[in-house]
CSV table of C-alpha atoms in Angstrom, one decimal:
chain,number,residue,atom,x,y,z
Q,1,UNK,CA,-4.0,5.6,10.0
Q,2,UNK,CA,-2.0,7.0,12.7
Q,3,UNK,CA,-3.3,8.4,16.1
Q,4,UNK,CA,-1.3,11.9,16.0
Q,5,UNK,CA,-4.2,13.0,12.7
Q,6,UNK,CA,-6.8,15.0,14.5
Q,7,UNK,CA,-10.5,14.2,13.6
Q,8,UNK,CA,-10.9,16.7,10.4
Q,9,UNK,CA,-8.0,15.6,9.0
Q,10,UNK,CA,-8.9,11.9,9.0
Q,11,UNK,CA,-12.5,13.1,7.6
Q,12,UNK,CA,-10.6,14.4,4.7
Q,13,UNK,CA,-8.6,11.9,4.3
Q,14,UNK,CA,-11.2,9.5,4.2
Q,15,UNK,CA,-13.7,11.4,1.8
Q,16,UNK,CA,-10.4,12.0,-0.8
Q,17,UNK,CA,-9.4,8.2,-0.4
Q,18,UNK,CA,-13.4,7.5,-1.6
Q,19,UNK,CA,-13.5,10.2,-4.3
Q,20,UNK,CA,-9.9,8.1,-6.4
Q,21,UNK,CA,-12.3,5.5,-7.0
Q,22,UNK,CA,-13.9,7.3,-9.3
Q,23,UNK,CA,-10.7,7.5,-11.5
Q,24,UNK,CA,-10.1,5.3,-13.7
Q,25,UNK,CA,-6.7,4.0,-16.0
Q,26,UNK,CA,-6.2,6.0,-19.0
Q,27,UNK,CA,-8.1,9.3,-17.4
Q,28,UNK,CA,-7.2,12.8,-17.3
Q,29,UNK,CA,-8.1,14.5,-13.9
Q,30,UNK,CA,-8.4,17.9,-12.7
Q,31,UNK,CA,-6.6,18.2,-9.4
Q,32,UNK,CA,-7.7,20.8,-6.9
Q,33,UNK,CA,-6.1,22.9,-4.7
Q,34,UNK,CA,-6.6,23.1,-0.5
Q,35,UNK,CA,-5.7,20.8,2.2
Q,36,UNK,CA,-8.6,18.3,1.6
Q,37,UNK,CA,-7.3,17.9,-2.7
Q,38,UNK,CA,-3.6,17.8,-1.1
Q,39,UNK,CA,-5.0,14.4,0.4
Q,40,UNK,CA,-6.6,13.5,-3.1
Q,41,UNK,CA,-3.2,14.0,-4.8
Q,42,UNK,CA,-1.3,12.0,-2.5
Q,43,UNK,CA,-3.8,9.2,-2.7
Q,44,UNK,CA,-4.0,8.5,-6.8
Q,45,UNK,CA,0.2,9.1,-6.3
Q,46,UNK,CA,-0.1,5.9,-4.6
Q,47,UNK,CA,-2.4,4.2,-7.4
Q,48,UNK,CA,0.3,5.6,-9.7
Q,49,UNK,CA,3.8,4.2,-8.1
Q,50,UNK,CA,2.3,1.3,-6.2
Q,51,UNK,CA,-0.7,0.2,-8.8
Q,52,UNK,CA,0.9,1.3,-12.0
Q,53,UNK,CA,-2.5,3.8,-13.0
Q,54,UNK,CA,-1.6,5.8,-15.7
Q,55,UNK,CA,-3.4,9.1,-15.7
Q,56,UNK,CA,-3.0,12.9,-16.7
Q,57,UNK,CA,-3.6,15.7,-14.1
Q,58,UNK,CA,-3.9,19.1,-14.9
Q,59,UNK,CA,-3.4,21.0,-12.0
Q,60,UNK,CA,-5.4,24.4,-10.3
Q,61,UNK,CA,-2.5,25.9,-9.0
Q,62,UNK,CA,1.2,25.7,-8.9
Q,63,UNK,CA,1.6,24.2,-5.1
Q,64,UNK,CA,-1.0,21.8,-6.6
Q,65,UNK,CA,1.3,20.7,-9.8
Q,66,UNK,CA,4.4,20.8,-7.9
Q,67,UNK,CA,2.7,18.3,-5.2
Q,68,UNK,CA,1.4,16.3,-8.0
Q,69,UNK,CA,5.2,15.5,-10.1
Q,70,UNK,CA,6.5,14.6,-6.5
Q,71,UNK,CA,4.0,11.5,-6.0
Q,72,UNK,CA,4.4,10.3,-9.0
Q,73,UNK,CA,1.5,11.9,-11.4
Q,74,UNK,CA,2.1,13.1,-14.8
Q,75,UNK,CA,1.3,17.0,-15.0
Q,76,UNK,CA,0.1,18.6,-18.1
Q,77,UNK,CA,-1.6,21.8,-19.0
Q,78,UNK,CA,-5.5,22.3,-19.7
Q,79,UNK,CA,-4.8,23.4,-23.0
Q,80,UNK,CA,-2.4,20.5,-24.0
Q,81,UNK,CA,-5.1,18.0,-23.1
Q,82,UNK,CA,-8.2,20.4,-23.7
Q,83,UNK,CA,-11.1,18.3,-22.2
Q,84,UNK,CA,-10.7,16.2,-18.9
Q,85,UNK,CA,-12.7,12.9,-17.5
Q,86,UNK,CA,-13.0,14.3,-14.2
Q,87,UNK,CA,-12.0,16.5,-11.9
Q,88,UNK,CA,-11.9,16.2,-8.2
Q,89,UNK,CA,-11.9,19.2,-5.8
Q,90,UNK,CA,-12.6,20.7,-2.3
Q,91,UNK,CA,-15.1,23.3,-1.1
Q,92,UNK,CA,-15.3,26.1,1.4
Q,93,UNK,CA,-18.8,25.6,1.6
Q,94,UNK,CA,-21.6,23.4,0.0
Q,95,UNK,CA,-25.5,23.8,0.5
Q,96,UNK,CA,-28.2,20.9,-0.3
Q,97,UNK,CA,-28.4,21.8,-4.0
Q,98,UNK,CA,-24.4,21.2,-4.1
Q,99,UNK,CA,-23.9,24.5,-5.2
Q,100,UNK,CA,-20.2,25.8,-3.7
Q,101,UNK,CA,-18.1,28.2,-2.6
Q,102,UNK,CA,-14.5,27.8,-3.4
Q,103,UNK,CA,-12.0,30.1,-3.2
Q,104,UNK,CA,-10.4,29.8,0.1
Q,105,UNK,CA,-6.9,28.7,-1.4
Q,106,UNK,CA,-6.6,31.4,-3.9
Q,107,UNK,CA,-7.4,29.0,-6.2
Q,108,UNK,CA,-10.8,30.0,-7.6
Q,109,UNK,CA,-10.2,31.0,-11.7
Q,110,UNK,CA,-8.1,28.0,-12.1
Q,111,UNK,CA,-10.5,25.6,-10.1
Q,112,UNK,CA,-13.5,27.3,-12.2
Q,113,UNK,CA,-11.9,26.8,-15.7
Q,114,UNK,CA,-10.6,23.1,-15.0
Q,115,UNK,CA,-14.2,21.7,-13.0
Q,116,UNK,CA,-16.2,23.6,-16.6
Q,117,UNK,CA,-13.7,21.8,-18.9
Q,118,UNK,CA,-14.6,18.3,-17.0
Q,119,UNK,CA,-16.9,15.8,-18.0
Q,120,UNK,CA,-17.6,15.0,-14.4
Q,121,UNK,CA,-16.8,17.8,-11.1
Q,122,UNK,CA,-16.7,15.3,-7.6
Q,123,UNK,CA,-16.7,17.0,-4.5
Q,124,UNK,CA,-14.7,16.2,-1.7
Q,125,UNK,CA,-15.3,17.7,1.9
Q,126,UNK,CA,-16.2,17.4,5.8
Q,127,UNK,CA,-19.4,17.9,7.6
Q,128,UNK,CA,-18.2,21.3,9.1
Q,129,UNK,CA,-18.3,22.5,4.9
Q,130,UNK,CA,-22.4,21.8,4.9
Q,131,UNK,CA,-24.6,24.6,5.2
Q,132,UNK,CA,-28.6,25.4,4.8
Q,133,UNK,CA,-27.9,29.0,2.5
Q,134,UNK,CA,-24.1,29.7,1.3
Q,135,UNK,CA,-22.4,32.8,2.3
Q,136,UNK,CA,-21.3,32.2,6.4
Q,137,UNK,CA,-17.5,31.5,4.5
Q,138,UNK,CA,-16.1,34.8,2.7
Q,139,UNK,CA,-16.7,34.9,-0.7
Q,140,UNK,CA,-14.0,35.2,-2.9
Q,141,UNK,CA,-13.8,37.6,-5.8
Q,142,UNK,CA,-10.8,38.1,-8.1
Q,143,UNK,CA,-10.1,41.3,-9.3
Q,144,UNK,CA,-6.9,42.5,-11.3
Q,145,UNK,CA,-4.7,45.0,-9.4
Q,146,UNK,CA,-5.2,47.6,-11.6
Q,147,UNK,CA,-7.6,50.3,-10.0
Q,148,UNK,CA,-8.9,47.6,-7.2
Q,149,UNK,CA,-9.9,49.5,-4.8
Q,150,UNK,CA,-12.4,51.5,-7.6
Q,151,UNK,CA,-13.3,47.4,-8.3
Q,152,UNK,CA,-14.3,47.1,-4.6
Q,153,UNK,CA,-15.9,50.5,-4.1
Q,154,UNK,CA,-18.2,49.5,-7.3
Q,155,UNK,CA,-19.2,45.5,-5.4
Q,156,UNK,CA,-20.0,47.1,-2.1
Q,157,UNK,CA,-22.4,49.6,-4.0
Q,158,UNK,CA,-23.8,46.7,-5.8
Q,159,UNK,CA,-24.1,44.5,-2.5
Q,160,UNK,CA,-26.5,47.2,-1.4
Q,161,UNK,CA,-28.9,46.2,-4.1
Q,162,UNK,CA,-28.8,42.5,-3.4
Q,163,UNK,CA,-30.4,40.2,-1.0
Q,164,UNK,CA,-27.2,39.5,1.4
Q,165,UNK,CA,-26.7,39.9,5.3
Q,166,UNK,CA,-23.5,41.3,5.2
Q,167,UNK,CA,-21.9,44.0,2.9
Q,168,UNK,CA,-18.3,43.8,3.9
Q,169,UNK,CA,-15.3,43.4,1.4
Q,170,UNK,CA,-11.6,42.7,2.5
Q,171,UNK,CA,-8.3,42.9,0.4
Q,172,UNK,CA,-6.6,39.6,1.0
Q,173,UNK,CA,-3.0,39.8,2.3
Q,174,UNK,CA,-0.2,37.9,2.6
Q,175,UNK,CA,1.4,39.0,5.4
Q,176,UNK,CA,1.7,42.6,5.0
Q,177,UNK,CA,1.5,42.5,1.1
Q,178,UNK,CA,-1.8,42.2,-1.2
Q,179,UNK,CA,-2.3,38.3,-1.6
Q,180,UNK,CA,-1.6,37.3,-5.3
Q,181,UNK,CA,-3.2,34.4,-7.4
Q,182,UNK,CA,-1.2,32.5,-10.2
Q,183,UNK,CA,-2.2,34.8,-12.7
Q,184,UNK,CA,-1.1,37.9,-10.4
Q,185,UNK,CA,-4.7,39.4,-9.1
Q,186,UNK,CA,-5.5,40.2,-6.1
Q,187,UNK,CA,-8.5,38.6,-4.0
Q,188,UNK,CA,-11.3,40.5,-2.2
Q,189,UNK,CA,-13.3,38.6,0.5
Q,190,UNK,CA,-16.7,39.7,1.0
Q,191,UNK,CA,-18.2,38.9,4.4
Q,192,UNK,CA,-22.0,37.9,3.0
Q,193,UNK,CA,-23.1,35.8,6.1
Q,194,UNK,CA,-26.0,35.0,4.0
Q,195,UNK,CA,-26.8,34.8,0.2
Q,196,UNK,CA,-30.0,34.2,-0.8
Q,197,UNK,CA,-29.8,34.3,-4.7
Q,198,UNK,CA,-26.5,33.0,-5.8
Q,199,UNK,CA,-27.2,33.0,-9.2
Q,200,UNK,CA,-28.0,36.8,-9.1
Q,201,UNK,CA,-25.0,37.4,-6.9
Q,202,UNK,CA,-22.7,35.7,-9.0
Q,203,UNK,CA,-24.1,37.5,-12.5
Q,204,UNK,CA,-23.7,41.0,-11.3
Q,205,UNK,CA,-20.5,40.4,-9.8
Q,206,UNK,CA,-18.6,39.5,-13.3
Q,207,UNK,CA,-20.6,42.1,-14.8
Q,208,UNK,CA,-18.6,44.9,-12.3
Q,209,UNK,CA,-15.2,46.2,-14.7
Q,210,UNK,CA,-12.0,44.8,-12.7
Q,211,UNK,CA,-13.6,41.5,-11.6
Q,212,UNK,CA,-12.2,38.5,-13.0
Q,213,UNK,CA,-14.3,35.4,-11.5
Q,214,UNK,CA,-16.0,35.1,-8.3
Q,215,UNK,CA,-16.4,32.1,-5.7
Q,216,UNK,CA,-19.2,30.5,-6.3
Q,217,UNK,CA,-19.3,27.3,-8.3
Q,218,UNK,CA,-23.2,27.1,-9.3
Q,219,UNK,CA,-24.3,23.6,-10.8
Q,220,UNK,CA,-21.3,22.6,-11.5
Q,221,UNK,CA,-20.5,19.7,-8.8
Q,222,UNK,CA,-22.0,16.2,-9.8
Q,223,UNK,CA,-21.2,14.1,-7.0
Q,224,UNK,CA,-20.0,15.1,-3.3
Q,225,UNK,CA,-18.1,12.7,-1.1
Q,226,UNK,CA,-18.3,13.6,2.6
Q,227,UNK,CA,-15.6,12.3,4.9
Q,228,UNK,CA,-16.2,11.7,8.5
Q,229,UNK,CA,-13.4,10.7,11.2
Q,230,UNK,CA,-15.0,7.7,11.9
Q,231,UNK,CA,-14.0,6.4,8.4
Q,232,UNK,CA,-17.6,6.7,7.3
Q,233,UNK,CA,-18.2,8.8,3.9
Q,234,UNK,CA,-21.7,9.8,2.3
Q,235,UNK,CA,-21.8,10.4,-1.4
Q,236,UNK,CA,-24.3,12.3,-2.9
Q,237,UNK,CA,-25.0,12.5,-6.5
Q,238,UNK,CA,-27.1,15.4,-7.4
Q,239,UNK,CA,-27.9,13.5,-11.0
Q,240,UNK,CA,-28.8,10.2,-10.0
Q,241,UNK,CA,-30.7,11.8,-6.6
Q,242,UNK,CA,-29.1,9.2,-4.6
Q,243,UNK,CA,-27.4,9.4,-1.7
Q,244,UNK,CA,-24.7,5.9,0.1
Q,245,UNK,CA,-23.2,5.4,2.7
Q,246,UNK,CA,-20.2,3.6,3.1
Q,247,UNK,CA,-17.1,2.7,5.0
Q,248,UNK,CA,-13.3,3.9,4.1
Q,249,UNK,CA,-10.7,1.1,5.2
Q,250,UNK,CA,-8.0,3.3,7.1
Q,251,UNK,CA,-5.3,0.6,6.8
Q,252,UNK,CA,-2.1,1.4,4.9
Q,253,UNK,CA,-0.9,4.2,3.0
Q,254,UNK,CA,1.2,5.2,6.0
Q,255,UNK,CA,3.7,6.9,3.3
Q,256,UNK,CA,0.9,9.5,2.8
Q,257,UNK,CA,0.7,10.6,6.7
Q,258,UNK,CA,4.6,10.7,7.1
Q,259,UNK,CA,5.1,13.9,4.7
Q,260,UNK,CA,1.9,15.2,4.3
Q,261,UNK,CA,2.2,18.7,5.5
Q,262,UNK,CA,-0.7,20.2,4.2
């Protein structure tokens, strides 16, 4: 692995390298979207050209499908393949009952509707992603354009009836415009700090007219692979209730550093 990668990109490198093992030939995998799945993508590319794996991936986003077609990986939609093995994913934000929020990317409908239609959600994420209560990481709500700022006036009234340290909700922008998902919504960040009853939370929010899905991914993650820079990983698997450690080799795959812009 080469010097120039700074410590949390070798962590994610390391915990996506880990998480491909869990694919096997024949499968059809959920690819996420983010900077840690951009590693995952590039990695089972390589099993693909260099190994010969033959697998299906249906893709979260567009950035995610069009990355996936260059390494190699054959893309096909969820409904064309309807049910998939696996699906392998990052998070914003995990607590100790692997409950998530995801989102960060823009991501979060797609990432929601491919990890439900999976046999199997893995996980893959740093250290700096752990935390004792989600909600120190915005959580993201989709919302359709149409009347949004009535959509946000309506969850700020609701977050006053909730058990959450902040109340705070942000339009997401892309440069000076509203940020847009693949299906064309916008995104409203809502600056919690602390959540203490996700389940609640994440109810009432879909119940609110104009919201489409929300960030928080509840029981849905099976097993989490946690990459270190040292090459170390820990995966936890919240069925089994164990938890290894074990050791990534960093040699070779140099192709996947040269181009990796993520």
């Amino acid at each position: 692995m080469p010097a120039e990668l700074s410590p949390i990109d070798k962590a994610k490198y390391v915990s996506a390298r880990r998480a491909v093992d869990f694919v096997e030939d024949g499968m059809r995998v959920g690819l996420g979207t983010g900077s840690t799945a951009a590693w995952m993508v590039r990695c089972l590319g390589e099993l693909v050209r260099e190994d010969g794996m033959m697998i299906t991936g249906v893709a979260t986003s567009t950035r995610t499908a069009d990355l996936a077609r260059e390494v190699g990986i054959t893309v096909k939609t969820l409904d064309e393949v309807r049910w998939l093995d696996l699906t392998i994913d990052g998070a914003d934000e995990f607590d100790p009952n692997l409950n998530l929020i995801k989102g960060g990317g823009g991501a979060l409908l797609h990432e929601k509707i491919v990890a439900t239609a999976s046999d199997q959600m893995i996980v893959i994420a740093d250290l700096s992603k752990e935390v004792d209560r989600l909600g120190t990481f915005p959580l993201p709500v989709e919302v359709i354009p149409f009347g949004w700022q009535t959509t946000k006036a309506l969850i700020e009234e609701m977050l006053s009836n909730v058990e959450v340290l902040g109340r705070a909700a942000s339009l997401r922008l892309n440069g000076s415009e509203p940020f847009r998902t693949d299906e064309g919504n916008f995104i409203l960040d809502l600056h919690l700090r602390r959540i203490s009853n996700p389940a609640q939370l994440s109810l009432v929010l879909n119940q609110i007219p104009g919201v489409v899905e929300n960030g928080l991914f509840l029981d849905i993650c099976d097993i989490l692979v946690i990459g270190n820079a040292d090459g170390t990983v820990e995966v936890r698997d919240i069925n089994n209730g164990t938890v290894e450690h074990e050791r990534v080799d960093l040699v070779g795959g140099e192709n996947l550093f040269a181009d990796n812009g993520d």
